[in-house]
mmCIF file of C-alpha atoms in Angstrom:
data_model
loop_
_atom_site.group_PDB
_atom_site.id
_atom_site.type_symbol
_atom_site.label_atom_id
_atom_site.label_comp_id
_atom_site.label_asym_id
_atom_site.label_seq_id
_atom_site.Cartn_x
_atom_site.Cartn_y
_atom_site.Cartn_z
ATOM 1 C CA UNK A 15 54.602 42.218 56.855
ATOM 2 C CA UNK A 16 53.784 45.863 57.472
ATOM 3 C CA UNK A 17 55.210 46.771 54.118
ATOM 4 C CA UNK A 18 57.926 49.139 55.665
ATOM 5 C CA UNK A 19 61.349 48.173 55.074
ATOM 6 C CA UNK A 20 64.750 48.594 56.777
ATOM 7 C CA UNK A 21 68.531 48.116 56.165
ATOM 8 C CA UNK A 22 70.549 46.804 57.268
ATOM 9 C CA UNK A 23 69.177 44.265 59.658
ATOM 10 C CA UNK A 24 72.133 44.235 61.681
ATOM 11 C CA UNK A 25 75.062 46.845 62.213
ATOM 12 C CA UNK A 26 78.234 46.149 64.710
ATOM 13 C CA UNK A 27 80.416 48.834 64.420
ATOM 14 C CA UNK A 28 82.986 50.239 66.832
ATOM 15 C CA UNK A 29 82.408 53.317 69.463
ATOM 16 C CA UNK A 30 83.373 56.502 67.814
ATOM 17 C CA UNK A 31 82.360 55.205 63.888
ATOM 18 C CA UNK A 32 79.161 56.862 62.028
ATOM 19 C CA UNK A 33 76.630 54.697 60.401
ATOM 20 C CA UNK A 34 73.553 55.080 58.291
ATOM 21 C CA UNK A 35 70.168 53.534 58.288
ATOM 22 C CA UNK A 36 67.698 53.560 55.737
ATOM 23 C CA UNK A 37 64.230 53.237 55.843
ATOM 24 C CA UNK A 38 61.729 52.574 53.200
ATOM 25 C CA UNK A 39 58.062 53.759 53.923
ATOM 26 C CA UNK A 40 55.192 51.920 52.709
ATOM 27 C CA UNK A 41 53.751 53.009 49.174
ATOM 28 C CA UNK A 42 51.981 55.837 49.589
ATOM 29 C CA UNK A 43 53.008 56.799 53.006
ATOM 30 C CA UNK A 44 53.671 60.519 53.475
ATOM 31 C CA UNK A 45 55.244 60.392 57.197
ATOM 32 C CA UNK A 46 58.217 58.503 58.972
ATOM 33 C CA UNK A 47 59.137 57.932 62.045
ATOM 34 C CA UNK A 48 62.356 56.715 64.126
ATOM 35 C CA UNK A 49 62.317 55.113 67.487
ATOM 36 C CA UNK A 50 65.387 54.050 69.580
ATOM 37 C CA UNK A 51 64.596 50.990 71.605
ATOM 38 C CA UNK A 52 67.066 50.135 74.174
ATOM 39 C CA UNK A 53 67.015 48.115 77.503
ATOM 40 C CA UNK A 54 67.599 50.684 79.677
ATOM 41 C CA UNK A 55 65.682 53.841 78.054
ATOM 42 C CA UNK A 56 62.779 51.443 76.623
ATOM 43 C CA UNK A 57 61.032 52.945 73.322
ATOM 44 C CA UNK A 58 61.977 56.640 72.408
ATOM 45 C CA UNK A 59 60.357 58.484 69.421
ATOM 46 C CA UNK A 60 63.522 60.128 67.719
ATOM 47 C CA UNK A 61 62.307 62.866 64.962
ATOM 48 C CA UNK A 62 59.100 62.598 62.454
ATOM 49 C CA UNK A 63 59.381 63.810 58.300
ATOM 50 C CA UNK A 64 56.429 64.379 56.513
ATOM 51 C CA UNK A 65 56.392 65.230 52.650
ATOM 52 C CA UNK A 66 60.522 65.742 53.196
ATOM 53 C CA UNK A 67 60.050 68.074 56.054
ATOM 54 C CA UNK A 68 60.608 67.711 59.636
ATOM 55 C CA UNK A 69 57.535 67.557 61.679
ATOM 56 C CA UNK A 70 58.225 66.652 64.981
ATOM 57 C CA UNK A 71 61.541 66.160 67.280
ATOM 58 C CA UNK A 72 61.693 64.024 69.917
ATOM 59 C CA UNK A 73 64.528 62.436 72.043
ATOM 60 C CA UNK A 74 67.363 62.926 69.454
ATOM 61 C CA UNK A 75 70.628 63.545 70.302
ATOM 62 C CA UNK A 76 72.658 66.782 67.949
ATOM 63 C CA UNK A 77 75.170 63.108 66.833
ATOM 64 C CA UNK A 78 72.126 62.034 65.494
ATOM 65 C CA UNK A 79 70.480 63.149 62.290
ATOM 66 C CA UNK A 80 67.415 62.319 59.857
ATOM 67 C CA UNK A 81 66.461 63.108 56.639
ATOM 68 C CA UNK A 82 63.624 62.310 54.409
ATOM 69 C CA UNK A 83 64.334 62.393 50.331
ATOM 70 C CA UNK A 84 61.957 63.112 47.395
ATOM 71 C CA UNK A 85 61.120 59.541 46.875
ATOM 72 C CA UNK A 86 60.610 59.450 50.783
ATOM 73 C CA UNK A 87 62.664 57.017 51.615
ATOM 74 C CA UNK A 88 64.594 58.095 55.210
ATOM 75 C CA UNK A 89 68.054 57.685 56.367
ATOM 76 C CA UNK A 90 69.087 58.028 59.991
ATOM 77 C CA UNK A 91 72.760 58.953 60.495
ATOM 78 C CA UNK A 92 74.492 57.931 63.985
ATOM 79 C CA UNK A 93 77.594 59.698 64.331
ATOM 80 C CA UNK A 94 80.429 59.899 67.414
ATOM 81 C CA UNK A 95 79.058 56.520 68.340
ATOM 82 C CA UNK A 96 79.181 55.665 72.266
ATOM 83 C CA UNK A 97 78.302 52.172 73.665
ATOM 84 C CA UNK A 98 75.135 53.216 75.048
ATOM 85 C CA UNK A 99 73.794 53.749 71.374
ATOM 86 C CA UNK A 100 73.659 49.764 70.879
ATOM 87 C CA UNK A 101 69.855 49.527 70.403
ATOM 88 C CA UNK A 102 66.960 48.372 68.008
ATOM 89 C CA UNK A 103 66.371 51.539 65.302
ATOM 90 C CA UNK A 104 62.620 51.307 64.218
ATOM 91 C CA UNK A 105 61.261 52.929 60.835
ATOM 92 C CA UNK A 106 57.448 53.502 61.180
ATOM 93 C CA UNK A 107 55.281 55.423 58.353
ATOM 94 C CA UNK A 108 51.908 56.581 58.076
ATOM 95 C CA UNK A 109 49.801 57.841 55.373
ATOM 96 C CA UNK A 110 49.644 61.424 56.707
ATOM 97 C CA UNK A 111 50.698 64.071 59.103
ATOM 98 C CA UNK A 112 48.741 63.632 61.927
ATOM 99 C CA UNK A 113 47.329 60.688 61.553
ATOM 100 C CA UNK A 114 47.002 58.051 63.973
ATOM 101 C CA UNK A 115 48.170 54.867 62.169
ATOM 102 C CA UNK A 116 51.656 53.536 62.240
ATOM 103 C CA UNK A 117 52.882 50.946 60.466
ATOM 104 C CA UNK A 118 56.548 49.710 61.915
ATOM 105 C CA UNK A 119 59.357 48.071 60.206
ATOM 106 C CA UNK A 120 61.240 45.413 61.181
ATOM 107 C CA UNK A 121 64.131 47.114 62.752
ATOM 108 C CA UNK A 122 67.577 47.630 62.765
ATOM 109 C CA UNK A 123 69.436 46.625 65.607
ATOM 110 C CA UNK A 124 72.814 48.090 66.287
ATOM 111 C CA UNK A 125 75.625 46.992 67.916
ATOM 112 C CA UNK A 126 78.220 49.422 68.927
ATOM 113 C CA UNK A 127 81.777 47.973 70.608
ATOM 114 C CA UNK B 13 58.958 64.648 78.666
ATOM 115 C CA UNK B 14 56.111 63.310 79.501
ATOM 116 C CA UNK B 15 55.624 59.757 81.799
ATOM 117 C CA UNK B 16 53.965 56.896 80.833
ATOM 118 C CA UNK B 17 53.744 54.437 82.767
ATOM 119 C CA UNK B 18 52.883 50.516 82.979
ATOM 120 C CA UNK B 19 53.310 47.525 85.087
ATOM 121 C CA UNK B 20 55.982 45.228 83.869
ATOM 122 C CA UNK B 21 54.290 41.786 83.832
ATOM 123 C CA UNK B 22 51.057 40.015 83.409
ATOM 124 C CA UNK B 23 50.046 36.732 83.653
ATOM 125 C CA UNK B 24 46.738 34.908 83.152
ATOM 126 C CA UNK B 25 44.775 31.896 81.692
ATOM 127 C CA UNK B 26 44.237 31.175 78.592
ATOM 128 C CA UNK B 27 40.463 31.655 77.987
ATOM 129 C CA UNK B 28 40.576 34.298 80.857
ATOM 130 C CA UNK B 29 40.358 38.073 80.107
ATOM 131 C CA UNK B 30 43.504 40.292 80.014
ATOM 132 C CA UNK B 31 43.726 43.740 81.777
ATOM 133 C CA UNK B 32 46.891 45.445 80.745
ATOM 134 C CA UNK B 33 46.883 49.381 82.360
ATOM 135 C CA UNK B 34 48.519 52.656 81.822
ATOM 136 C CA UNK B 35 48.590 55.927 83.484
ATOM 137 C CA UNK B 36 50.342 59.044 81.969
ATOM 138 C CA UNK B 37 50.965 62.815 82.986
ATOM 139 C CA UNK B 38 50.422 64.744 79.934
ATOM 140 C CA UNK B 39 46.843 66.528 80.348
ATOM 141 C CA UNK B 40 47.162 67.604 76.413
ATOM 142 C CA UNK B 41 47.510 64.345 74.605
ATOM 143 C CA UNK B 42 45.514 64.070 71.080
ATOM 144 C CA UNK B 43 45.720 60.042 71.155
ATOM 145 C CA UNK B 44 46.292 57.164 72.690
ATOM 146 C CA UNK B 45 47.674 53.920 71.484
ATOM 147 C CA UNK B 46 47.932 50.474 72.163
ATOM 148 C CA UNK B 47 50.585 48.138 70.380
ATOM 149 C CA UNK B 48 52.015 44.555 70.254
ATOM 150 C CA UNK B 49 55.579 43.598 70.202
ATOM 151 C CA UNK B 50 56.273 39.764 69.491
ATOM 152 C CA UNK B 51 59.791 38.460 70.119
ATOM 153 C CA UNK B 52 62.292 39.635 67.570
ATOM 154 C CA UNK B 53 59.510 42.258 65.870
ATOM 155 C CA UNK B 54 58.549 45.794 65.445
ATOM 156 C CA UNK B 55 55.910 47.362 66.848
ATOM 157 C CA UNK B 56 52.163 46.414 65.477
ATOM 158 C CA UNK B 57 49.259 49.144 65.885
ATOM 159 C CA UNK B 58 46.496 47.002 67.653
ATOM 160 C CA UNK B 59 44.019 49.900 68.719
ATOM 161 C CA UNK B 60 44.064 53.502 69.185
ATOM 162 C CA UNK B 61 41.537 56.057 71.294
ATOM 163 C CA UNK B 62 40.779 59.560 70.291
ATOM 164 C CA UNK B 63 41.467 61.882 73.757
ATOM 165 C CA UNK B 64 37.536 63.004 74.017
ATOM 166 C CA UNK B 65 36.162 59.422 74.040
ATOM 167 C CA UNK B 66 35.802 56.926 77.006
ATOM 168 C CA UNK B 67 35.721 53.723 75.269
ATOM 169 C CA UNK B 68 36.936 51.985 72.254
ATOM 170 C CA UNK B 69 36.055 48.190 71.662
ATOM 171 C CA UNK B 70 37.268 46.118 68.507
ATOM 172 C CA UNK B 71 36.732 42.465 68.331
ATOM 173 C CA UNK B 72 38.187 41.301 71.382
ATOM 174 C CA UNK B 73 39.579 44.674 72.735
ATOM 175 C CA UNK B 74 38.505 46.697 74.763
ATOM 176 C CA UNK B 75 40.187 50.262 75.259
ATOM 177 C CA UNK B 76 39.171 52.594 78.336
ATOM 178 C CA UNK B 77 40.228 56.146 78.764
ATOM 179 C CA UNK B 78 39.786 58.053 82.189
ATOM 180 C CA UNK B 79 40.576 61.235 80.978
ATOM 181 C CA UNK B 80 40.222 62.824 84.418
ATOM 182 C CA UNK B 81 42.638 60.416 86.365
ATOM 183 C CA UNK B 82 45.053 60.116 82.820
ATOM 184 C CA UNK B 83 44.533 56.010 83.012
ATOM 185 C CA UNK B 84 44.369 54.314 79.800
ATOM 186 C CA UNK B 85 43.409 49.900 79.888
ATOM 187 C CA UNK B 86 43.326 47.419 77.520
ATOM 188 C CA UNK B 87 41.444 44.529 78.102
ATOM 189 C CA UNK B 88 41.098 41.369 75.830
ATOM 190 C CA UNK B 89 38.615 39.306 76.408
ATOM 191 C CA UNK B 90 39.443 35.625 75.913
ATOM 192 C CA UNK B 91 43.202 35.690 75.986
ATOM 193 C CA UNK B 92 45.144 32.923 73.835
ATOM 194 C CA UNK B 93 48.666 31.412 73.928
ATOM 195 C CA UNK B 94 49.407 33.873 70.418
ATOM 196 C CA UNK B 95 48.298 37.398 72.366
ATOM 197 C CA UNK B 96 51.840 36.148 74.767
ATOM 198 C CA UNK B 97 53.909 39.496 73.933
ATOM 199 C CA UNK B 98 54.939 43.337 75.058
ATOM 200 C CA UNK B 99 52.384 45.727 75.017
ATOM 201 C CA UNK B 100 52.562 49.379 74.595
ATOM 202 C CA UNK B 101 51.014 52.132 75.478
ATOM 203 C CA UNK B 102 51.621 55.632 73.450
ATOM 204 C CA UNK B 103 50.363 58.713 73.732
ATOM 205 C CA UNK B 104 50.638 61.922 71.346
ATOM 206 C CA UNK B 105 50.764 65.213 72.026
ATOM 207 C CA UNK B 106 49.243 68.273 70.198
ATOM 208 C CA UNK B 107 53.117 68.750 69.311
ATOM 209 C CA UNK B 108 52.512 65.660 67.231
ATOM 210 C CA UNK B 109 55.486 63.939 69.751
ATOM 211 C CA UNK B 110 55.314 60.354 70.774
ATOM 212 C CA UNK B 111 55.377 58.845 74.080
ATOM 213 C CA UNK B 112 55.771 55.543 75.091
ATOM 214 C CA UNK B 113 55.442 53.500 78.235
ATOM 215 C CA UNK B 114 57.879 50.896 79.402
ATOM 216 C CA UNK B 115 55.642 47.943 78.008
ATOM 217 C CA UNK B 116 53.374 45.164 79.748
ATOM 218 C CA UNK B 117 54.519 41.649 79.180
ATOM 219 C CA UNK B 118 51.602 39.371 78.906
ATOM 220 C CA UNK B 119 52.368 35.773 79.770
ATOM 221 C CA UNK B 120 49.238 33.516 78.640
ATOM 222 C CA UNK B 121 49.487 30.178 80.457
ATOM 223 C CA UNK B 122 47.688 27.396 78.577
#
């Protein structure tokens, strides 16, 4: 257990729908991370907050947004959904900004039909 | 973005030593990582190389960097039935952005 938690576990939803997943860093964790891990596109690093503040954008698509709160806990909205968005969501945090330890969560895999 | 690439699949002896390599394009990475992904699981850290060193070795891993040719190997000495997964490589850039190769699956056969 690498004490980062995500909900839901599972999403289906249908193309065009928005959804929201939440991500809960590990205590004491400044940073998080999302990934996108799909079949087709393998593992892509989405967008990085640290403190509240973004840090670092990656693959993300403008449907797609992230924020981090106060009590650092992260949501990532999916909006306009498209069937090729069906993938596993991973949370990761880490302690700091540019630190080299991540610790993932178990995922959220979505389902769009 | 940057490539990273890695051969799809693996497979060796249990007992025997595991070579798992990666090559990648971008000449300004900070780090380099290695992680495991078990069936139905996220991703766990298993070793990580600062950019200006050559070698890493932890327990039972070994991590080369050839900074000059971009080729990053992990080698575990005395593979067992419970290192079977995917392994990544990851790099980082000085824009603190994330890279990721297409994963090695390692197939240990008893």
């Amino acid at each position: 257990d690498s004490g980062v938690t995500q909900t839901p576990k599972h999403l289906i939803t249908a193309t065009g729908q928005r959804v929201t997943l939440r991500c809960s860093p590990r205590s004491g964790d400044l940073s998080v991370y999302w990934y996108q891990q799909s079949l087709d596109q393998g593992l892509q690093f989405l967008i990085q907050y640290y403190n509240g503040e973004e840090r670092a954008k990656g693959n993300i698509l403008e449907r797609f947004s992230a924020q981090q709160f106060p009590d650092l806990h992260s949501e990532l909205n999916l909006s306009s959904l498209e069937l090729g968005d069906s993938a596993l969501y991973f949370c990761a945090s880490s302690v700091g900004d540019h630190t080299d330890t991540q610790y993932f969560g178990p995922g959220t895999r979505l389902t769009v039909l | 973005g940057e490539d990273v690439e890695q051969s799809l699949f693996l497979s060796v002896r249990e007992g025997d030593s595991s070579v798992i390599n990666c090559t990648y394009t971008d000449s300004s990475s900070t780090y380099l990582y290695w992680y495991k992904q078990e069936p139905g699981a996220g991703l766990q850290l298993l070793t990580y190389i600062f950019s200006n060193m050559d070698m890493k070795q932890d327990q039972r891993l070994t991590v080369l960097l050839n900074k000059k040719d971009k080729h990053l190997s992990l080698r575990i000495a005395d593979t067992q039935t419970g290192d079977s997964a995917i392994y990544f490589c990851a790099e980082k850039d000085t824009g603190n952005q994330f890279y990721f190769g297409t994963g090695t699956s390692l197939t240990v056969i008893p």
